């Protein structure tokens, strides 16, 4: 199952649990949108964090090899 489908199912179930209306399609729609947003944001955040760690490590390595430049 795709992420969008799972997000829609979870959103629909959560919306139907609240009991304030009979239609759970709006929760399914919100769940699908949130799933697609997270599908884009999480890999971007992980890529940023890894890139930051690599650059920080490269800077520390440069300081160890060549000495700290002030």
Coordinates of C-alpha atoms in Angstrom, one line a residue:
X1 CA 0.0 0.0 0.0
X2 CA 1.2 3.4 -0.7
X3 CA 1.8 6.1 1.9
X4 CA -1.1 8.2 0.6
X5 CA -3.5 5.3 1.0
X6 CA -2.3 4.5 4.5
X7 CA -2.5 8.1 5.5
X8 CA -6.0 8.3 4.2
X9 CA -7.0 5.2 6.1
X10 CA -5.5 6.4 9.3
X11 CA -7.0 9.9 8.9
X12 CA -10.4 8.4 8.2
X13 CA -10.3 6.2 11.3
X14 CA -9.2 9.0 13.5
X15 CA -11.9 11.3 12.2
X16 CA -14.6 8.6 12.6
X17 CA -13.5 8.1 16.2
X18 CA -14.3 11.7 17.2
X19 CA -18.0 11.1 16.6
X20 CA -18.9 14.6 15.7
X21 CA -20.1 13.8 12.2
X22 CA -21.0 10.8 10.1
X23 CA -18.6 11.4 7.2
X24 CA -15.0 10.4 7.6
X25 CA -13.9 11.5 4.1
X26 CA -12.6 14.9 5.4
X27 CA -10.3 13.1 7.8
X28 CA -9.2 10.7 5.0
X29 CA -8.4 13.7 2.8
X30 CA -6.4 15.4 5.6
X31 CA -4.6 12.2 6.4
X32 CA -3.6 11.8 2.7
X33 CA -2.3 15.3 2.5
X34 CA -0.3 15.0 5.7
X35 CA 1.2 11.7 4.5
X36 CA 2.3 13.3 1.3
X37 CA 3.8 16.3 3.1
X38 CA 5.7 14.0 5.4
X39 CA 6.8 11.9 2.5
X40 CA 8.7 15.0 1.2
X41 CA 9.7 16.6 4.4
X42 CA 11.3 13.7 6.3
X43 CA 13.8 12.7 3.6
X44 CA 14.7 16.4 3.1
X45 CA 15.3 16.8 6.9
X46 CA 17.4 13.6 7.0
X47 CA 19.5 14.8 4.0
X48 CA 20.1 18.2 5.6
X49 CA 21.1 16.6 8.9
X50 CA 23.6 14.2 7.2
X51 CA 25.0 17.0 5.1
X52 CA 25.4 19.3 8.1
X53 CA 27.2 16.5 10.0
X54 CA 29.5 15.7 7.1
X55 CA 30.5 19.4 6.7
X56 CA 31.0 19.8 10.5
X57 CA 33.2 16.7 10.5
X58 CA 35.2 17.9 7.5
X59 CA 35.8 21.2 9.3
X60 CA 37.0 19.4 12.4
X61 CA 39.2 17.2 10.4
X62 CA 40.7 20.2 8.6
X63 CA 41.4 21.8 12.0
X64 CA 43.1 18.7 13.2
X65 CA 45.3 18.2 10.1
X66 CA 46.2 21.9 9.4
X67 CA 45.7 23.5 12.8
X68 CA 42.9 25.9 13.7
X69 CA 42.9 29.0 11.6
X70 CA 41.7 32.2 13.4

